[in-house]
PDB file of C-alpha atoms in Angstrom:
ATOM      1  CA  UNK T   1       7.729   7.757  56.841  1.00 56.00           C
ATOM      2  CA  UNK T   2       7.854   8.876  53.223  1.00 69.00           C
ATOM      3  CA  UNK T   3       9.213   6.399  50.659  1.00 91.00           C
ATOM      4  CA  UNK T   4      11.424   7.128  47.709  1.00 96.00           C
ATOM      5  CA  UNK T   5       9.837   9.438  45.189  1.00 96.00           C
ATOM      6  CA  UNK T   6      10.905  10.275  41.643  1.00 97.00           C
ATOM      7  CA  UNK T   7       9.927  12.961  39.178  1.00 97.00           C
ATOM      8  CA  UNK T   8       8.754  13.185  36.535  1.00 97.00           C
ATOM      9  CA  UNK T   9       6.985   9.841  36.040  1.00 96.00           C
ATOM     10  CA  UNK T  10       7.214  10.018  32.246  1.00 96.00           C
ATOM     11  CA  UNK T  11       9.296  12.107  29.906  1.00 96.00           C
ATOM     12  CA  UNK T  12       9.700  12.382  26.130  1.00 98.00           C
ATOM     13  CA  UNK T  13      12.818  13.984  24.650  1.00 98.00           C
ATOM     14  CA  UNK T  14      14.464  14.113  21.236  1.00 98.00           C
ATOM     15  CA  UNK T  15      17.885  12.902  20.370  1.00 98.00           C
ATOM     16  CA  UNK T  16      20.673  15.364  21.362  1.00 98.00           C
ATOM     17  CA  UNK T  17      18.663  17.010  24.134  1.00 98.00           C
ATOM     18  CA  UNK T  18      19.555  16.989  27.817  1.00 98.00           C
ATOM     19  CA  UNK T  19      17.410  15.655  30.690  1.00 98.00           C
ATOM     20  CA  UNK T  20      17.393  15.940  34.468  1.00 98.00           C
ATOM     21  CA  UNK T  21      15.640  13.360  36.640  1.00 98.00           C
ATOM     22  CA  UNK T  22      15.009  13.853  40.328  1.00 98.00           C
ATOM     23  CA  UNK T  23      14.833  11.591  43.344  1.00 97.00           C
ATOM     24  CA  UNK T  24      13.909  12.161  46.981  1.00 96.00           C
ATOM     25  CA  UNK T  25      15.348   9.494  49.227  1.00 94.00           C
ATOM     26  CA  UNK T  26      13.587   7.840  52.122  1.00 92.00           C
ATOM     27  CA  UNK T  27      13.756   9.782  55.366  1.00 89.00           C
ATOM     28  CA  UNK T  28      17.076   9.218  57.124  1.00 88.00           C
ATOM     29  CA  UNK T  29      18.807   7.549  54.142  1.00 92.00           C
ATOM     30  CA  UNK T  30      22.141   9.074  53.165  1.00 92.00           C
ATOM     31  CA  UNK T  31      22.923   6.952  50.104  1.00 93.00           C
ATOM     32  CA  UNK T  32      21.294   7.092  46.695  1.00 94.00           C
ATOM     33  CA  UNK T  33      21.905   4.755  43.757  1.00 94.00           C
ATOM     34  CA  UNK T  34      20.685   5.192  40.169  1.00 96.00           C
ATOM     35  CA  UNK T  35      19.872   2.340  37.803  1.00 96.00           C
ATOM     36  CA  UNK T  36      18.810   2.109  34.149  1.00 97.00           C
ATOM     37  CA  UNK T  37      16.372  -0.606  33.165  1.00 96.00           C
ATOM     38  CA  UNK T  38      15.843  -1.361  29.516  1.00 95.00           C
ATOM     39  CA  UNK T  39      12.686  -3.226  28.507  1.00 92.00           C
ATOM     40  CA  UNK T  40      12.874  -6.903  29.443  1.00 90.00           C
ATOM     41  CA  UNK T  41      16.164  -6.538  31.298  1.00 92.00           C
ATOM     42  CA  UNK T  42      17.213  -6.237  34.939  1.00 93.00           C
ATOM     43  CA  UNK T  43      18.273  -2.827  36.269  1.00 94.00           C
ATOM     44  CA  UNK T  44      21.849  -1.804  35.466  1.00 94.00           C
ATOM     45  CA  UNK T  45      23.863   0.260  37.971  1.00 92.00           C
ATOM     46  CA  UNK T  46      24.758   3.794  36.844  1.00 95.00           C
ATOM     47  CA  UNK T  47      26.304   5.309  39.947  1.00 93.00           C
ATOM     48  CA  UNK T  48      25.920   5.829  43.670  1.00 93.00           C
ATOM     49  CA  UNK T  49      26.175   8.879  45.927  1.00 93.00           C
ATOM     50  CA  UNK T  50      27.003   8.846  49.578  1.00 92.00           C
ATOM     51  CA  UNK T  51      26.900  12.088  51.552  1.00 91.00           C
ATOM     52  CA  UNK T  52      27.114  14.202  48.399  1.00 92.00           C
ATOM     53  CA  UNK T  53      30.119  12.339  46.952  1.00 93.00           C
ATOM     54  CA  UNK T  54      30.112   9.781  44.095  1.00 92.00           C
ATOM     55  CA  UNK T  55      30.870   6.377  45.585  1.00 89.00           C
ATOM     56  CA  UNK T  56      31.088   4.153  42.555  1.00 88.00           C
ATOM     57  CA  UNK T  57      30.061   4.102  38.952  1.00 91.00           C
ATOM     58  CA  UNK T  58      28.930   1.464  36.509  1.00 90.00           C
ATOM     59  CA  UNK T  59      29.760   1.136  32.803  1.00 92.00           C
ATOM     60  CA  UNK T  60      28.100   4.361  31.661  1.00 96.00           C
ATOM     61  CA  UNK T  61      29.693   7.236  29.685  1.00 97.00           C
ATOM     62  CA  UNK T  62      30.494  10.645  31.226  1.00 97.00           C
ATOM     63  CA  UNK T  63      27.403  12.201  29.686  1.00 98.00           C
ATOM     64  CA  UNK T  64      25.578  10.486  32.574  1.00 98.00           C
ATOM     65  CA  UNK T  65      26.263  12.621  35.629  1.00 97.00           C
ATOM     66  CA  UNK T  66      24.691  13.137  39.008  1.00 96.00           C
ATOM     67  CA  UNK T  67      24.421  15.202  42.127  1.00 96.00           C
ATOM     68  CA  UNK T  68      23.400  14.638  45.696  1.00 96.00           C
ATOM     69  CA  UNK T  69      22.205  17.515  47.842  1.00 95.00           C
ATOM     70  CA  UNK T  70      22.670  18.144  51.573  1.00 93.00           C
ATOM     71  CA  UNK T  71      19.152  16.810  52.206  1.00 91.00           C
ATOM     72  CA  UNK T  72      20.285  13.614  50.380  1.00 92.00           C
ATOM     73  CA  UNK T  73      17.944  14.093  47.445  1.00 94.00           C
ATOM     74  CA  UNK T  74      19.596  13.479  44.097  1.00 97.00           C
ATOM     75  CA  UNK T  75      19.579  14.286  40.405  1.00 98.00           C
ATOM     76  CA  UNK T  76      20.559  12.285  37.337  1.00 98.00           C
ATOM     77  CA  UNK T  77      21.572  14.313  34.309  1.00 98.00           C
ATOM     78  CA  UNK T  78      21.984  12.869  30.847  1.00 98.00           C
ATOM     79  CA  UNK T  79      23.460  15.010  28.072  1.00 98.00           C
ATOM     80  CA  UNK T  80      23.355  14.439  24.320  1.00 98.00           C
ATOM     81  CA  UNK T  81      20.521  11.966  24.534  1.00 98.00           C
ATOM     82  CA  UNK T  82      20.656   8.895  22.276  1.00 98.00           C
ATOM     83  CA  UNK T  83      17.824   6.606  21.189  1.00 97.00           C
ATOM     84  CA  UNK T  84      19.298   3.784  23.353  1.00 97.00           C
ATOM     85  CA  UNK T  85      18.857   5.981  26.471  1.00 98.00           C
ATOM     86  CA  UNK T  86      15.122   5.198  26.328  1.00 98.00           C
ATOM     87  CA  UNK T  87      14.553   3.213  29.506  1.00 98.00           C
ATOM     88  CA  UNK T  88      13.126   3.234  33.030  1.00 98.00           C
ATOM     89  CA  UNK T  89      15.419   5.103  35.386  1.00 98.00           C
ATOM     90  CA  UNK T  90      15.255   3.939  38.954  1.00 97.00           C
ATOM     91  CA  UNK T  91      16.503   5.604  42.083  1.00 97.00           C
ATOM     92  CA  UNK T  92      17.157   3.652  45.273  1.00 95.00           C
ATOM     93  CA  UNK T  93      18.061   4.932  48.739  1.00 94.00           C
ATOM     94  CA  UNK T  94      19.696   3.126  51.605  1.00 91.00           C
ATOM     95  CA  UNK T  95      21.217   3.765  54.980  1.00 89.00           C
ATOM     96  CA  UNK T  96      24.909   3.630  54.202  1.00 84.00           C
ATOM     97  CA  UNK T  97      26.833   2.079  51.323  1.00 80.00           C
ATOM     98  CA  UNK T  98      27.135  -1.319  52.991  1.00 79.00           C
ATOM     99  CA  UNK T  99      23.418  -1.872  53.278  1.00 79.00           C
ATOM    100  CA  UNK T 100      22.054  -4.539  50.947  1.00 78.00           C
ATOM    101  CA  UNK T 101      18.555  -3.333  51.524  1.00 89.00           C
ATOM    102  CA  UNK T 102      17.861  -0.614  49.014  1.00 92.00           C
ATOM    103  CA  UNK T 103      14.497   1.056  48.734  1.00 94.00           C
ATOM    104  CA  UNK T 104      13.492   1.797  45.147  1.00 96.00           C
ATOM    105  CA  UNK T 105      11.259   4.530  43.761  1.00 96.00           C
ATOM    106  CA  UNK T 106       8.718   3.861  41.027  1.00 96.00           C
ATOM    107  CA  UNK T 107      11.079   5.119  38.337  1.00 97.00           C
ATOM    108  CA  UNK T 108      10.969   7.673  35.513  1.00 98.00           C
ATOM    109  CA  UNK T 109      10.123   6.372  32.067  1.00 97.00           C
ATOM    110  CA  UNK T 110      12.285   8.235  29.515  1.00 98.00           C
ATOM    111  CA  UNK T 111      11.511   7.982  25.812  1.00 98.00           C
ATOM    112  CA  UNK T 112      14.030   9.419  23.335  1.00 98.00           C
ATOM    113  CA  UNK T 113      12.690  10.010  19.815  1.00 97.00           C
TER     114      UNK T 113
ATOM    115  CA  UNK B   1      31.160 -10.158  41.369  1.00 54.00           C
ATOM    116  CA  UNK B   2      29.930 -13.738  41.435  1.00 59.00           C
ATOM    117  CA  UNK B   3      27.047 -14.493  39.109  1.00 87.00           C
ATOM    118  CA  UNK B   4      23.733 -16.166  39.687  1.00 93.00           C
ATOM    119  CA  UNK B   5      21.617 -18.440  37.441  1.00 95.00           C
ATOM    120  CA  UNK B   6      17.851 -18.490  37.649  1.00 96.00           C
ATOM    121  CA  UNK B   7      15.129 -20.044  35.474  1.00 97.00           C
ATOM    122  CA  UNK B   8      13.617 -17.514  33.061  1.00 96.00           C
ATOM    123  CA  UNK B   9      10.056 -18.238  34.206  1.00 97.00           C
ATOM    124  CA  UNK B  10       7.950 -20.307  36.582  1.00 98.00           C
ATOM    125  CA  UNK B  11       4.220 -20.837  37.091  1.00 97.00           C
ATOM    126  CA  UNK B  12       2.335 -21.419  40.300  1.00 96.00           C
ATOM    127  CA  UNK B  13      -1.253 -21.817  41.397  1.00 96.00           C
ATOM    128  CA  UNK B  14      -2.752 -19.420  43.879  1.00 96.00           C
ATOM    129  CA  UNK B  15      -2.484 -20.484  47.559  1.00 96.00           C
ATOM    130  CA  UNK B  16       0.173 -23.104  46.789  1.00 96.00           C
ATOM    131  CA  UNK B  17       3.820 -22.849  47.895  1.00 96.00           C
ATOM    132  CA  UNK B  18       6.403 -21.628  45.401  1.00 97.00           C
ATOM    133  CA  UNK B  19      10.102 -22.565  45.400  1.00 98.00           C
ATOM    134  CA  UNK B  20      12.252 -20.250  43.320  1.00 98.00           C
ATOM    135  CA  UNK B  21      15.782 -21.648  42.778  1.00 98.00           C
ATOM    136  CA  UNK B  22      19.046 -19.777  42.320  1.00 97.00           C
ATOM    137  CA  UNK B  23      22.478 -21.239  41.550  1.00 96.00           C
ATOM    138  CA  UNK B  24      25.590 -19.338  42.568  1.00 94.00           C
ATOM    139  CA  UNK B  25      28.459 -21.824  42.321  1.00 93.00           C
ATOM    140  CA  UNK B  26      31.187 -19.121  42.428  1.00 91.00           C
ATOM    141  CA  UNK B  27      29.904 -17.442  45.596  1.00 92.00           C
ATOM    142  CA  UNK B  28      32.653 -16.133  47.873  1.00 89.00           C
ATOM    143  CA  UNK B  29      32.693 -16.448  51.642  1.00 89.00           C
ATOM    144  CA  UNK B  30      31.714 -12.820  52.171  1.00 88.00           C
ATOM    145  CA  UNK B  31      28.863 -12.699  49.662  1.00 90.00           C
ATOM    146  CA  UNK B  32      25.372 -12.291  51.038  1.00 92.00           C
ATOM    147  CA  UNK B  33      22.460 -13.704  49.052  1.00 94.00           C
ATOM    148  CA  UNK B  34      19.731 -11.104  48.437  1.00 95.00           C
ATOM    149  CA  UNK B  35      16.345 -11.467  46.805  1.00 96.00           C
ATOM    150  CA  UNK B  36      14.406  -8.628  45.302  1.00 97.00           C
ATOM    151  CA  UNK B  37      11.201  -8.715  43.308  1.00 97.00           C
ATOM    152  CA  UNK B  38       9.717  -6.320  40.809  1.00 97.00           C
ATOM    153  CA  UNK B  39       5.973  -6.117  40.385  1.00 95.00           C
ATOM    154  CA  UNK B  40       4.639  -4.819  37.054  1.00 92.00           C
ATOM    155  CA  UNK B  41       5.146  -1.088  36.593  1.00 88.00           C
ATOM    156  CA  UNK B  42       7.001  -0.721  39.925  1.00 93.00           C
ATOM    157  CA  UNK B  43      10.567  -0.440  41.137  1.00 95.00           C
ATOM    158  CA  UNK B  44      12.263  -3.483  42.673  1.00 96.00           C
ATOM    159  CA  UNK B  45      11.315  -4.374  46.251  1.00 96.00           C
ATOM    160  CA  UNK B  46      13.586  -6.012  48.849  1.00 94.00           C
ATOM    161  CA  UNK B  47      12.377  -9.466  49.879  1.00 96.00           C
ATOM    162  CA  UNK B  48      14.968 -11.150  52.056  1.00 95.00           C
ATOM    163  CA  UNK B  49      18.716 -11.801  52.452  1.00 94.00           C
ATOM    164  CA  UNK B  50      20.977 -14.230  54.233  1.00 94.00           C
ATOM    165  CA  UNK B  51      24.564 -15.418  54.559  1.00 94.00           C
ATOM    166  CA  UNK B  52      24.632 -19.057  55.736  1.00 93.00           C
ATOM    167  CA  UNK B  53      21.569 -19.891  57.841  1.00 91.00           C
ATOM    168  CA  UNK B  54      18.028 -20.126  56.601  1.00 93.00           C
ATOM    169  CA  UNK B  55      16.063 -16.941  57.085  1.00 94.00           C
ATOM    170  CA  UNK B  56      12.369 -16.169  57.527  1.00 95.00           C
ATOM    171  CA  UNK B  57      10.445 -12.957  57.384  1.00 93.00           C
ATOM    172  CA  UNK B  58       6.835 -11.901  56.816  1.00 91.00           C
ATOM    173  CA  UNK B  59       7.223 -12.100  53.062  1.00 91.00           C
ATOM    174  CA  UNK B  60       9.164 -15.283  52.449  1.00 96.00           C
ATOM    175  CA  UNK B  61      11.767 -17.793  53.572  1.00 97.00           C
ATOM    176  CA  UNK B  62      15.256 -18.244  52.225  1.00 98.00           C
ATOM    177  CA  UNK B  63      16.799 -21.689  52.290  1.00 97.00           C
ATOM    178  CA  UNK B  64      20.555 -21.731  51.684  1.00 97.00           C
ATOM    179  CA  UNK B  65      22.387 -24.910  50.737  1.00 96.00           C
ATOM    180  CA  UNK B  66      25.100 -26.114  53.119  1.00 95.00           C
ATOM    181  CA  UNK B  67      27.834 -25.424  50.528  1.00 95.00           C
ATOM    182  CA  UNK B  68      26.158 -22.054  49.699  1.00 95.00           C
ATOM    183  CA  UNK B  69      26.328 -22.791  45.998  1.00 95.00           C
ATOM    184  CA  UNK B  70      22.576 -22.577  45.676  1.00 96.00           C
ATOM    185  CA  UNK B  71      19.583 -21.084  47.453  1.00 97.00           C
ATOM    186  CA  UNK B  72      15.806 -21.192  47.231  1.00 98.00           C
ATOM    187  CA  UNK B  73      13.285 -18.462  47.875  1.00 98.00           C
ATOM    188  CA  UNK B  74      10.084 -19.923  49.301  1.00 98.00           C
ATOM    189  CA  UNK B  75       6.721 -18.194  49.115  1.00 97.00           C
ATOM    190  CA  UNK B  76       4.547 -20.229  51.438  1.00 95.00           C
ATOM    191  CA  UNK B  77       1.151 -19.421  49.882  1.00 95.00           C
ATOM    192  CA  UNK B  78       1.324 -17.657  46.552  1.00 96.00           C
ATOM    193  CA  UNK B  79      -1.199 -14.916  45.904  1.00 96.00           C
ATOM    194  CA  UNK B  80      -1.967 -13.115  42.645  1.00 96.00           C
ATOM    195  CA  UNK B  81      -0.073 -10.150  44.057  1.00 95.00           C
ATOM    196  CA  UNK B  82       3.137 -12.274  44.114  1.00 97.00           C
ATOM    197  CA  UNK B  83       3.242 -12.309  40.305  1.00 97.00           C
ATOM    198  CA  UNK B  84       6.535 -10.491  39.614  1.00 97.00           C
ATOM    199  CA  UNK B  85      10.099 -10.875  38.421  1.00 97.00           C
ATOM    200  CA  UNK B  86      12.258 -12.272  41.210  1.00 98.00           C
ATOM    201  CA  UNK B  87      15.948 -11.437  41.254  1.00 97.00           C
ATOM    202  CA  UNK B  88      18.605 -13.376  43.174  1.00 96.00           C
ATOM    203  CA  UNK B  89      21.666 -11.158  43.813  1.00 93.00           C
ATOM    204  CA  UNK B  90      25.011 -11.746  45.489  1.00 91.00           C
ATOM    205  CA  UNK B  91      26.572  -8.844  47.334  1.00 86.00           C
ATOM    206  CA  UNK B  92      29.648  -8.376  49.418  1.00 81.00           C
ATOM    207  CA  UNK B  93      28.908  -5.618  51.952  1.00 75.00           C
ATOM    208  CA  UNK B  94      32.593  -4.906  52.254  1.00 72.00           C
ATOM    209  CA  UNK B  95      32.973  -4.365  48.530  1.00 66.00           C
ATOM    210  CA  UNK B  96      34.142  -1.059  47.111  1.00 59.00           C
ATOM    211  CA  UNK B  97      30.779  -0.273  45.549  1.00 63.00           C
ATOM    212  CA  UNK B  98      27.364  -0.455  47.098  1.00 66.00           C
ATOM    213  CA  UNK B  99      25.526  -1.402  43.937  1.00 79.00           C
ATOM    214  CA  UNK B 100      23.265  -4.377  43.281  1.00 86.00           C
ATOM    215  CA  UNK B 101      24.006  -6.447  40.171  1.00 86.00           C
ATOM    216  CA  UNK B 102      20.738  -7.637  38.656  1.00 90.00           C
ATOM    217  CA  UNK B 103      20.415 -10.460  36.166  1.00 88.00           C
ATOM    218  CA  UNK B 104      17.241 -11.158  34.196  1.00 90.00           C
ATOM    219  CA  UNK B 105      15.537 -12.839  37.151  1.00 95.00           C
ATOM    220  CA  UNK B 106      12.672 -15.354  37.169  1.00 97.00           C
ATOM    221  CA  UNK B 107       9.253 -14.206  36.000  1.00 97.00           C
ATOM    222  CA  UNK B 108       6.676 -15.796  38.294  1.00 98.00           C
ATOM    223  CA  UNK B 109       3.134 -16.205  37.042  1.00 97.00           C
ATOM    224  CA  UNK B 110       0.392 -17.067  39.522  1.00 97.00           C
ATOM    225  CA  UNK B 111      -2.793 -18.689  38.262  1.00 96.00           C
ATOM    226  CA  UNK B 112      -6.077 -18.272  40.135  1.00 94.00           C
TER     227      UNK B 112
END
């Protein structure tokens, strides 16, 4: 059974650019959640996708958008990057939206200069 | 969502038991208590969860107070690999969103 994988592992962008982060969910999981973790803080919920539809969103602006594909993999897109977007971006998969057991990937470290 | 309160940091000696406390005085009747941990340079990892009764699994035990306003995660014999940030999270499975709300957690240090 393959766990949650994320790519790339590290990324450096400049302010104003756009970025796409990718996540492959654990086999059989139909729900993907994205979190942003600033240094020294706990992860903050961005949004969740269930069967290709957005199922909830945290307090993030519209320039944070996402997609889920028929194979349940997912993308996080961030437009017009700001310095404060520098963080670890975590993807978590689960079997259904009600499951409290989410399986996290190792994250993508984004640095915005 | 109800909030949790945890100590910022704790220290333990290797091979000794560790009791990590969590206060959640505003917990609702449908909130489950979840514990996750995050090892350095890794994503969070599920540890255990429970509703009312104490729970045991291969990683840890969860002791829940009778009034459910507090809980304790118990690591029976701490190892160096248990050094991590431990998060106590309340979650209602019937809620409209499936997200986990993380606080700052407790940073556990384990001394050899």
